[in-house]
Amino acid sequence: MIVVEGLWKSYGDRSVLERLNLTIREGEFVTLVGASGCGKTTFLRILLGDERPTKGRLTLDGRPLRPEPGPDRGVVFQRYSVFPHLTVLQNAMLGLEFQSGGPLGRLRGRAWQEARARASALLAEVGLAHVADAWPSALSGGMQQRLALAQALVLEPRLLLLDEPFGALDPGIRIDMHQLISKLWHATGMTVVMVTHDLGEAFKLGTRVLTFDKVRHDRQAPERYGATITYDLRGRARPLLPA
Ligand SMILES: Nc1ncnc2c1ncn2[C@@H]1O[C@H](COP(=O)(O)OP(=O)(O)OP(=O)(O)O)[C@@H](O)[C@H]1O
Ligand SMILES: [Mg+2]
């Protein structure tokens, strides 16, 4: 599904990623680990189409990635991306509103009802049906991340990009979120690429674990060399099925 060949990324003199080669098959759950600042978020943003590689090739289904984020790719960041001035349900419907072409509120009649039904079903799937009409400020951190997931999934992306989505959550809540993301991954068959700082989480969730690290160092100029993929490990042998 995704082929990365000889990819480099630098910002001015600062080299962030170098010589990345990678093939991701449809339906894989890839987790990415590596030291802070080694370019994990940058790589996700390249996959999202939000950043361009400095050198190298990246294809999705054999075609160059479209330069802008599209409905085939969903994303969730560590910190809540939900809109405080919209209700939970409105937040979940947002992708459908944007897809319809118009600004918020443009969906009318039947299209609006269908969008509402779709978003409501998704809220039920992530366990937020009972707070559909609440404001995000009334939700806990874990609930806000569930909403962010619903928001990312409403357009049924084939590729879901997660940047430390559970990093700010309490350990107990994280375990609930692991069950949820596994369930959604099984149900949809989507491909997931997830960054995490937590090795345990990486091996628990990923069918494949990639580590990013520098293999070349210049003590005089630490920014001279970027990170690359140093390990490509098999994650869990069997799918983590929901309890
Ligand atoms: N737009 C930008 N302009 C210049 N430098 C940038 C830009 N974006 C990222 N960088 C630099 O690229 C490097 C990698 O950043 P990135 O955010 O990808 O790291 P990361 O692995 O996600 O780190 P963390 O684990 O802390 O989230 C950092 O040195 C950062 O300062
Ligand atoms: Mg990051």
Short mmCIF file of N, CA and C in Angstrom, two decimals, residues 53-211:
data_model
loop_
_atom_site.label_atom_id
_atom_site.label_comp_id
_atom_site.label_asym_id
_atom_site.label_seq_id
_atom_site.Cartn_x
_atom_site.Cartn_y
_atom_site.Cartn_z
N PRO A 53 8.81 15.23 1.34
CA PRO A 53 10.20 14.78 1.50
C PRO A 53 11.15 15.71 0.76
N THR A 54 12.36 15.85 1.28
CA THR A 54 13.37 16.65 0.59
C THR A 54 13.91 15.86 -0.61
N LYS A 55 14.03 14.56 -0.40
CA LYS A 55 14.53 13.66 -1.46
C LYS A 55 13.79 12.35 -1.31
N GLY A 56 13.70 11.61 -2.39
CA GLY A 56 13.15 10.26 -2.31
C GLY A 56 11.72 10.18 -2.78
N ARG A 57 11.19 8.96 -2.71
CA ARG A 57 9.86 8.71 -3.26
C ARG A 57 8.95 8.09 -2.22
N LEU A 58 7.70 8.48 -2.31
CA LEU A 58 6.69 7.90 -1.43
C LEU A 58 5.46 7.66 -2.28
N THR A 59 5.03 6.41 -2.35
CA THR A 59 3.83 6.14 -3.14
C THR A 59 2.76 5.46 -2.29
N LEU A 60 1.53 5.75 -2.63
CA LEU A 60 0.36 5.14 -2.01
C LEU A 60 -0.37 4.44 -3.14
N ASP A 61 -0.52 3.13 -3.03
CA ASP A 61 -1.12 2.34 -4.12
C ASP A 61 -0.39 2.57 -5.45
N GLY A 62 0.91 2.73 -5.37
CA GLY A 62 1.70 2.86 -6.59
C GLY A 62 1.71 4.25 -7.20
N ARG A 63 0.98 5.16 -6.60
CA ARG A 63 0.95 6.53 -7.13
C ARG A 63 1.57 7.49 -6.13
N PRO A 64 2.20 8.54 -6.62
CA PRO A 64 2.76 9.53 -5.69
C PRO A 64 1.65 10.06 -4.79
N LEU A 65 2.01 10.30 -3.54
CA LEU A 65 1.04 10.79 -2.58
C LEU A 65 0.54 12.16 -3.01
N ARG A 66 -0.76 12.34 -2.93
CA ARG A 66 -1.27 13.69 -3.22
C ARG A 66 -0.71 14.64 -2.17
N PRO A 67 -0.35 15.84 -2.59
CA PRO A 67 0.39 16.73 -1.68
C PRO A 67 -0.45 17.29 -0.53
N GLU A 68 -1.73 17.06 -0.54
CA GLU A 68 -2.52 17.59 0.58
C GLU A 68 -3.23 16.43 1.29
N PRO A 69 -3.53 16.62 2.59
CA PRO A 69 -4.24 15.58 3.31
C PRO A 69 -5.57 15.29 2.61
N GLY A 70 -5.93 14.03 2.50
CA GLY A 70 -7.17 13.67 1.83
C GLY A 70 -8.03 12.79 2.71
N PRO A 71 -9.25 12.51 2.29
CA PRO A 71 -10.17 11.72 3.10
C PRO A 71 -9.73 10.27 3.27
N ASP A 72 -8.76 9.83 2.45
CA ASP A 72 -8.27 8.46 2.60
C ASP A 72 -7.33 8.33 3.79
N ARG A 73 -6.93 9.47 4.39
CA ARG A 73 -6.02 9.45 5.53
C ARG A 73 -6.63 10.20 6.70
N GLY A 74 -6.71 9.53 7.85
CA GLY A 74 -7.21 10.18 9.06
C GLY A 74 -6.05 10.34 10.03
N VAL A 75 -6.17 11.28 10.95
CA VAL A 75 -5.06 11.51 11.88
C VAL A 75 -5.57 11.89 13.27
N VAL A 76 -4.86 11.42 14.29
CA VAL A 76 -5.15 11.81 15.67
C VAL A 76 -3.83 12.17 16.34
N PHE A 77 -3.77 13.33 16.96
CA PHE A 77 -2.57 13.77 17.64
C PHE A 77 -2.70 13.54 19.15
N GLN A 78 -1.58 13.80 19.84
CA GLN A 78 -1.56 13.55 21.28
C GLN A 78 -2.55 14.44 22.02
N ARG A 79 -2.58 15.69 21.60
CA ARG A 79 -3.45 16.64 22.30
C ARG A 79 -4.73 16.81 21.51
N TYR A 80 -5.74 17.07 22.24
CA TYR A 80 -7.09 17.04 21.68
C TYR A 80 -7.24 17.98 20.50
N SER A 81 -7.81 17.43 19.46
CA SER A 81 -7.98 18.22 18.25
C SER A 81 -9.45 18.56 18.05
N VAL A 82 -10.25 18.32 19.08
CA VAL A 82 -11.68 18.56 18.90
C VAL A 82 -11.99 20.04 19.10
N PHE A 83 -13.06 20.48 18.49
CA PHE A 83 -13.41 21.90 18.53
C PHE A 83 -14.32 22.18 19.72
N PRO A 84 -13.88 23.12 20.59
CA PRO A 84 -14.62 23.35 21.83
C PRO A 84 -16.00 23.99 21.62
N HIS A 85 -16.19 24.67 20.50
CA HIS A 85 -17.46 25.37 20.28
C HIS A 85 -18.48 24.51 19.55
N LEU A 86 -18.13 23.23 19.31
CA LEU A 86 -19.08 22.31 18.69
C LEU A 86 -19.41 21.20 19.68
N THR A 87 -20.61 20.70 19.61
CA THR A 87 -20.97 19.58 20.49
C THR A 87 -20.21 18.33 20.04
N VAL A 88 -20.28 17.30 20.87
CA VAL A 88 -19.63 16.04 20.56
C VAL A 88 -20.12 15.51 19.20
N LEU A 89 -21.43 15.51 19.01
CA LEU A 89 -21.97 15.01 17.74
C LEU A 89 -21.52 15.88 16.56
N GLN A 90 -21.57 17.20 16.74
CA GLN A 90 -21.12 18.09 15.65
C GLN A 90 -19.66 17.86 15.32
N ASN A 91 -18.84 17.63 16.36
CA ASN A 91 -17.43 17.32 16.11
C ASN A 91 -17.29 16.04 15.29
N ALA A 92 -18.10 15.05 15.63
CA ALA A 92 -18.00 13.77 14.93
C ALA A 92 -18.48 13.89 13.48
N MET A 93 -19.37 14.85 13.23
CA MET A 93 -19.92 15.03 11.87
C MET A 93 -19.04 15.89 10.98
N LEU A 94 -18.05 16.53 11.58
CA LEU A 94 -17.30 17.58 10.89
C LEU A 94 -16.71 17.14 9.55
N GLY A 95 -16.10 15.96 9.53
CA GLY A 95 -15.49 15.48 8.29
C GLY A 95 -16.51 15.37 7.17
N LEU A 96 -17.71 14.92 7.52
CA LEU A 96 -18.77 14.77 6.52
C LEU A 96 -19.23 16.15 6.03
N GLU A 97 -19.26 17.10 6.95
CA GLU A 97 -19.63 18.48 6.58
C GLU A 97 -18.61 19.05 5.59
N PHE A 98 -17.33 18.86 5.92
CA PHE A 98 -16.28 19.39 5.04
C PHE A 98 -16.33 18.70 3.68
N GLN A 99 -16.58 17.39 3.71
CA GLN A 99 -16.59 16.64 2.46
C GLN A 99 -17.71 17.12 1.54
N SER A 100 -18.79 17.56 2.15
CA SER A 100 -19.92 18.03 1.35
C SER A 100 -19.59 19.33 0.64
N GLY A 101 -18.45 19.90 0.96
CA GLY A 101 -17.98 21.07 0.23
C GLY A 101 -18.22 22.36 0.97
N GLY A 102 -19.27 22.42 1.73
CA GLY A 102 -19.61 23.69 2.35
C GLY A 102 -19.06 23.82 3.74
N PRO A 103 -19.04 25.01 4.28
CA PRO A 103 -18.67 25.19 5.68
C PRO A 103 -19.74 24.54 6.56
N LEU A 104 -19.47 24.51 7.83
CA LEU A 104 -20.36 23.83 8.77
C LEU A 104 -21.82 24.28 8.59
N GLY A 105 -22.69 23.31 8.60
CA GLY A 105 -24.10 23.65 8.53
C GLY A 105 -24.67 23.58 7.13
N ARG A 106 -23.81 23.25 6.17
CA ARG A 106 -24.28 23.23 4.79
C ARG A 106 -25.05 21.96 4.44
N LEU A 107 -24.76 20.88 5.19
CA LEU A 107 -25.50 19.66 4.91
C LEU A 107 -26.96 19.89 5.27
N ARG A 108 -27.81 19.53 4.35
CA ARG A 108 -29.24 19.78 4.57
C ARG A 108 -30.06 18.52 4.38
N GLY A 109 -31.22 18.52 4.98
CA GLY A 109 -32.23 17.50 4.73
C GLY A 109 -31.70 16.09 4.88
N ARG A 110 -31.91 15.31 3.86
CA ARG A 110 -31.57 13.89 3.88
C ARG A 110 -30.07 13.68 4.11
N ALA A 111 -29.24 14.48 3.42
CA ALA A 111 -27.78 14.33 3.56
C ALA A 111 -27.37 14.58 5.02
N TRP A 112 -28.00 15.58 5.63
CA TRP A 112 -27.69 15.88 7.02
C TRP A 112 -28.11 14.73 7.93
N GLN A 113 -29.28 14.20 7.66
CA GLN A 113 -29.77 13.09 8.48
C GLN A 113 -28.87 11.87 8.36
N GLU A 114 -28.41 11.62 7.15
CA GLU A 114 -27.52 10.46 6.95
C GLU A 114 -26.18 10.68 7.66
N ALA A 115 -25.68 11.90 7.57
CA ALA A 115 -24.41 12.22 8.23
C ALA A 115 -24.57 12.07 9.75
N ARG A 116 -25.70 12.54 10.23
CA ARG A 116 -25.97 12.48 11.67
C ARG A 116 -26.05 11.03 12.13
N ALA A 117 -26.71 10.21 11.35
CA ALA A 117 -26.85 8.79 11.70
C ALA A 117 -25.48 8.11 11.69
N ARG A 118 -24.67 8.45 10.72
CA ARG A 118 -23.34 7.85 10.59
C ARG A 118 -22.46 8.26 11.78
N ALA A 119 -22.50 9.56 12.10
CA ALA A 119 -21.68 10.05 13.22
C ALA A 119 -22.19 9.48 14.54
N SER A 120 -23.50 9.35 14.68
CA SER A 120 -24.06 8.80 15.92
C SER A 120 -23.64 7.35 16.09
N ALA A 121 -23.65 6.59 15.01
CA ALA A 121 -23.25 5.18 15.07
C ALA A 121 -21.79 5.07 15.51
N LEU A 122 -20.98 5.97 14.97
CA LEU A 122 -19.56 5.96 15.30
C LEU A 122 -19.35 6.35 16.77
N LEU A 123 -20.12 7.32 17.25
CA LEU A 123 -20.03 7.71 18.66
C LEU A 123 -20.38 6.52 19.55
N ALA A 124 -21.38 5.75 19.12
CA ALA A 124 -21.75 4.56 19.91
C ALA A 124 -20.58 3.58 19.91
N GLU A 125 -19.91 3.44 18.77
CA GLU A 125 -18.78 2.51 18.69
C GLU A 125 -17.63 2.90 19.60
N VAL A 126 -17.41 4.20 19.76
CA VAL A 126 -16.31 4.63 20.63
C VAL A 126 -16.78 4.92 22.06
N GLY A 127 -18.04 4.59 22.35
CA GLY A 127 -18.55 4.71 23.71
C GLY A 127 -18.92 6.12 24.13
N LEU A 128 -19.36 6.94 23.18
CA LEU A 128 -19.71 8.32 23.52
C LEU A 128 -21.16 8.67 23.18
N ALA A 129 -21.98 7.66 22.92
CA ALA A 129 -23.37 7.95 22.51
C ALA A 129 -24.10 8.77 23.57
N HIS A 130 -23.80 8.48 24.83
CA HIS A 130 -24.53 9.14 25.91
C HIS A 130 -24.15 10.61 26.11
N VAL A 131 -23.07 11.05 25.46
CA VAL A 131 -22.67 12.46 25.61
C VAL A 131 -22.71 13.20 24.27
N ALA A 132 -23.49 12.67 23.33
CA ALA A 132 -23.52 13.25 21.97
C ALA A 132 -23.81 14.75 21.97
N ASP A 133 -24.64 15.20 22.89
CA ASP A 133 -25.02 16.61 22.87
C ASP A 133 -24.23 17.47 23.86
N ALA A 134 -23.22 16.86 24.49
CA ALA A 134 -22.40 17.62 25.45
C ALA A 134 -21.34 18.44 24.70
N TRP A 135 -20.73 19.39 25.43
CA TRP A 135 -19.60 20.13 24.89
C TRP A 135 -18.32 19.37 25.25
N PRO A 136 -17.31 19.44 24.41
CA PRO A 136 -16.06 18.72 24.69
C PRO A 136 -15.47 19.07 26.06
N SER A 137 -15.67 20.29 26.52
CA SER A 137 -15.08 20.68 27.82
C SER A 137 -15.63 19.84 28.97
N ALA A 138 -16.79 19.21 28.74
CA ALA A 138 -17.37 18.38 29.79
C ALA A 138 -16.80 16.96 29.78
N LEU A 139 -15.95 16.67 28.82
CA LEU A 139 -15.42 15.30 28.68
C LEU A 139 -14.06 15.15 29.35
N SER A 140 -13.77 13.93 29.81
CA SER A 140 -12.44 13.62 30.32
C SER A 140 -11.45 13.55 29.16
N GLY A 141 -10.16 13.49 29.49
CA GLY A 141 -9.14 13.38 28.45
C GLY A 141 -9.34 12.16 27.56
N GLY A 142 -9.63 11.03 28.20
CA GLY A 142 -9.84 9.79 27.45
C GLY A 142 -11.03 9.91 26.51
N MET A 143 -12.09 10.55 27.01
CA MET A 143 -13.28 10.71 26.18
C MET A 143 -12.99 11.65 25.01
N GLN A 144 -12.19 12.68 25.25
CA GLN A 144 -11.85 13.59 24.15
C GLN A 144 -11.04 12.87 23.07
N GLN A 145 -10.17 11.95 23.51
CA GLN A 145 -9.40 11.19 22.51
C GLN A 145 -10.30 10.20 21.76
N ARG A 146 -11.33 9.67 22.45
CA ARG A 146 -12.30 8.82 21.75
C ARG A 146 -13.01 9.63 20.67
N LEU A 147 -13.32 10.87 21.04
CA LEU A 147 -13.98 11.75 20.07
C LEU A 147 -13.04 12.07 18.90
N ALA A 148 -11.78 12.31 19.21
CA ALA A 148 -10.81 12.59 18.14
C ALA A 148 -10.72 11.39 17.19
N LEU A 149 -10.79 10.18 17.76
CA LEU A 149 -10.78 8.97 16.92
C LEU A 149 -12.03 8.93 16.03
N ALA A 150 -13.18 9.21 16.63
CA ALA A 150 -14.42 9.20 15.85
C ALA A 150 -14.32 10.22 14.72
N GLN A 151 -13.77 11.38 15.05
CA GLN A 151 -13.61 12.45 14.05
C GLN A 151 -12.72 11.98 12.89
N ALA A 152 -11.66 11.28 13.23
CA ALA A 152 -10.73 10.81 12.19
C ALA A 152 -11.34 9.68 11.37
N LEU A 153 -12.27 8.93 11.97
CA LEU A 153 -12.78 7.72 11.30
C LEU A 153 -14.05 7.95 10.49
N VAL A 154 -14.66 9.11 10.64
CA VAL A 154 -15.98 9.30 10.05
C VAL A 154 -15.95 9.21 8.51
N LEU A 155 -14.83 9.54 7.92
CA LEU A 155 -14.73 9.43 6.45
C LEU A 155 -14.17 8.07 6.02
N GLU A 156 -14.11 7.14 6.97
CA GLU A 156 -13.63 5.79 6.70
C GLU A 156 -12.28 5.77 5.97
N PRO A 157 -11.26 6.37 6.59
CA PRO A 157 -9.94 6.41 5.95
C PRO A 157 -9.36 5.00 5.84
N ARG A 158 -8.58 4.79 4.81
CA ARG A 158 -7.90 3.49 4.67
C ARG A 158 -6.64 3.49 5.50
N LEU A 159 -6.13 4.67 5.76
CA LEU A 159 -4.89 4.80 6.52
C LEU A 159 -5.15 5.72 7.71
N LEU A 160 -4.90 5.19 8.90
CA LEU A 160 -5.09 6.01 10.11
C LEU A 160 -3.72 6.28 10.71
N LEU A 161 -3.41 7.56 10.92
CA LEU A 161 -2.13 7.98 11.47
C LEU A 161 -2.35 8.46 12.89
N LEU A 162 -1.61 7.89 13.83
CA LEU A 162 -1.81 8.23 15.24
C LEU A 162 -0.49 8.70 15.83
N ASP A 163 -0.45 9.92 16.34
CA ASP A 163 0.78 10.46 16.91
C ASP A 163 0.65 10.51 18.43
N GLU A 164 1.15 9.50 19.10
CA GLU A 164 1.04 9.39 20.55
C GLU A 164 -0.36 9.72 21.04
N PRO A 165 -1.35 9.03 20.50
CA PRO A 165 -2.73 9.43 20.80
C PRO A 165 -3.12 9.19 22.25
N PHE A 166 -2.39 8.30 22.94
CA PHE A 166 -2.77 7.97 24.32
C PHE A 166 -1.73 8.49 25.30
N GLY A 167 -0.77 9.25 24.81
CA GLY A 167 0.37 9.69 25.62
C GLY A 167 0.00 10.51 26.83
N ALA A 168 -1.11 11.23 26.74
CA ALA A 168 -1.49 12.12 27.84
C ALA A 168 -2.49 11.48 28.79
N LEU A 169 -2.79 10.20 28.58
CA LEU A 169 -3.86 9.57 29.36
C LEU A 169 -3.32 8.73 30.53
N ASP A 170 -4.16 8.56 31.54
CA ASP A 170 -3.80 7.71 32.68
C ASP A 170 -3.68 6.25 32.23
N PRO A 171 -2.81 5.47 32.94
CA PRO A 171 -2.57 4.09 32.53
C PRO A 171 -3.84 3.25 32.36
N GLY A 172 -4.78 3.34 33.28
CA GLY A 172 -6.01 2.54 33.18
C GLY A 172 -6.80 2.89 31.93
N ILE A 173 -6.88 4.17 31.67
CA ILE A 173 -7.61 4.66 30.50
C ILE A 173 -6.90 4.21 29.22
N ARG A 174 -5.57 4.20 29.26
CA ARG A 174 -4.81 3.77 28.08
C ARG A 174 -5.17 2.35 27.70
N ILE A 175 -5.33 1.49 28.71
CA ILE A 175 -5.67 0.09 28.42
C ILE A 175 -7.04 0.00 27.74
N ASP A 176 -7.99 0.80 28.20
CA ASP A 176 -9.30 0.84 27.53
C ASP A 176 -9.13 1.30 26.07
N MET A 177 -8.24 2.28 25.88
CA MET A 177 -8.03 2.81 24.53
C MET A 177 -7.36 1.77 23.63
N HIS A 178 -6.50 0.93 24.22
CA HIS A 178 -5.88 -0.15 23.43
C HIS A 178 -6.95 -1.10 22.90
N GLN A 179 -7.89 -1.43 23.78
CA GLN A 179 -8.99 -2.31 23.35
C GLN A 179 -9.78 -1.65 22.22
N LEU A 180 -10.03 -0.37 22.41
CA LEU A 180 -10.85 0.34 21.42
C LEU A 180 -10.15 0.41 20.06
N ILE A 181 -8.90 0.78 20.05
CA ILE A 181 -8.22 0.94 18.76
C ILE A 181 -8.08 -0.42 18.07
N SER A 182 -7.84 -1.47 18.88
CA SER A 182 -7.76 -2.82 18.29
C SER A 182 -9.09 -3.22 17.67
N LYS A 183 -10.16 -2.94 18.40
CA LYS A 183 -11.50 -3.27 17.91
C LYS A 183 -11.77 -2.55 16.58
N LEU A 184 -11.44 -1.26 16.54
CA LEU A 184 -11.71 -0.47 15.34
C LEU A 184 -10.86 -0.96 14.16
N TRP A 185 -9.63 -1.32 14.47
CA TRP A 185 -8.72 -1.82 13.43
C TRP A 185 -9.26 -3.13 12.85
N HIS A 186 -9.71 -4.03 13.73
CA HIS A 186 -10.28 -5.29 13.25
C HIS A 186 -11.54 -5.06 12.43
N ALA A 187 -12.38 -4.16 12.93
CA ALA A 187 -13.68 -3.95 12.28
C ALA A 187 -13.54 -3.33 10.90
N THR A 188 -12.52 -2.46 10.73
CA THR A 188 -12.44 -1.70 9.49
C THR A 188 -11.43 -2.28 8.50
N GLY A 189 -10.44 -3.02 8.99
CA GLY A 189 -9.39 -3.51 8.11
C GLY A 189 -8.44 -2.41 7.64
N MET A 190 -8.53 -1.24 8.29
CA MET A 190 -7.67 -0.13 7.86
C MET A 190 -6.21 -0.39 8.25
N THR A 191 -5.34 0.36 7.61
CA THR A 191 -3.92 0.31 7.91
C THR A 191 -3.65 1.39 8.96
N VAL A 192 -2.88 1.04 9.99
CA VAL A 192 -2.61 2.02 11.05
C VAL A 192 -1.10 2.23 11.17
N VAL A 193 -0.69 3.48 11.28
CA VAL A 193 0.69 3.81 11.63
C VAL A 193 0.62 4.67 12.89
N MET A 194 1.18 4.16 13.97
CA MET A 194 1.06 4.83 15.26
C MET A 194 2.41 5.10 15.91
N VAL A 195 2.64 6.34 16.29
CA VAL A 195 3.84 6.71 17.04
C VAL A 195 3.55 6.56 18.53
N THR A 196 4.47 5.99 19.26
CA THR A 196 4.31 5.92 20.71
C THR A 196 5.67 6.00 21.39
N HIS A 197 5.68 6.51 22.63
CA HIS A 197 6.91 6.51 23.40
C HIS A 197 7.04 5.22 24.21
N ASP A 198 5.96 4.46 24.23
CA ASP A 198 5.85 3.32 25.13
C ASP A 198 6.11 2.02 24.37
N LEU A 199 7.26 1.41 24.66
CA LEU A 199 7.64 0.17 23.96
C LEU A 199 6.63 -0.95 24.18
N GLY A 200 6.11 -1.03 25.41
CA GLY A 200 5.12 -2.05 25.72
C GLY A 200 3.90 -1.89 24.83
N GLU A 201 3.46 -0.65 24.72
CA GLU A 201 2.31 -0.33 23.87
C GLU A 201 2.62 -0.67 22.41
N ALA A 202 3.85 -0.35 21.99
CA ALA A 202 4.24 -0.61 20.60
C ALA A 202 4.14 -2.10 20.27
N PHE A 203 4.63 -2.95 21.18
CA PHE A 203 4.61 -4.39 20.91
C PHE A 203 3.22 -5.00 21.15
N LYS A 204 2.48 -4.41 22.05
CA LYS A 204 1.14 -4.92 22.33
C LYS A 204 0.21 -4.69 21.15
N LEU A 205 0.29 -3.49 20.57
CA LEU A 205 -0.67 -3.14 19.52
C LEU A 205 -0.17 -3.45 18.12
N GLY A 206 1.12 -3.27 17.89
CA GLY A 206 1.63 -3.35 16.52
C GLY A 206 1.79 -4.77 16.02
N THR A 207 1.48 -4.98 14.76
CA THR A 207 1.87 -6.24 14.13
C THR A 207 3.33 -6.12 13.71
N ARG A 208 3.81 -4.89 13.74
CA ARG A 208 5.15 -4.59 13.31
C ARG A 208 5.63 -3.35 14.06
N VAL A 209 6.87 -3.41 14.55
CA VAL A 209 7.41 -2.29 15.34
C VAL A 209 8.66 -1.76 14.64
N LEU A 210 8.66 -0.48 14.34
CA LEU A 210 9.83 0.14 13.71
C LEU A 210 10.51 1.06 14.71
N THR A 211 11.84 1.02 14.75
CA THR A 211 12.54 1.99 15.58
C THR A 211 13.28 2.96 14.68
#
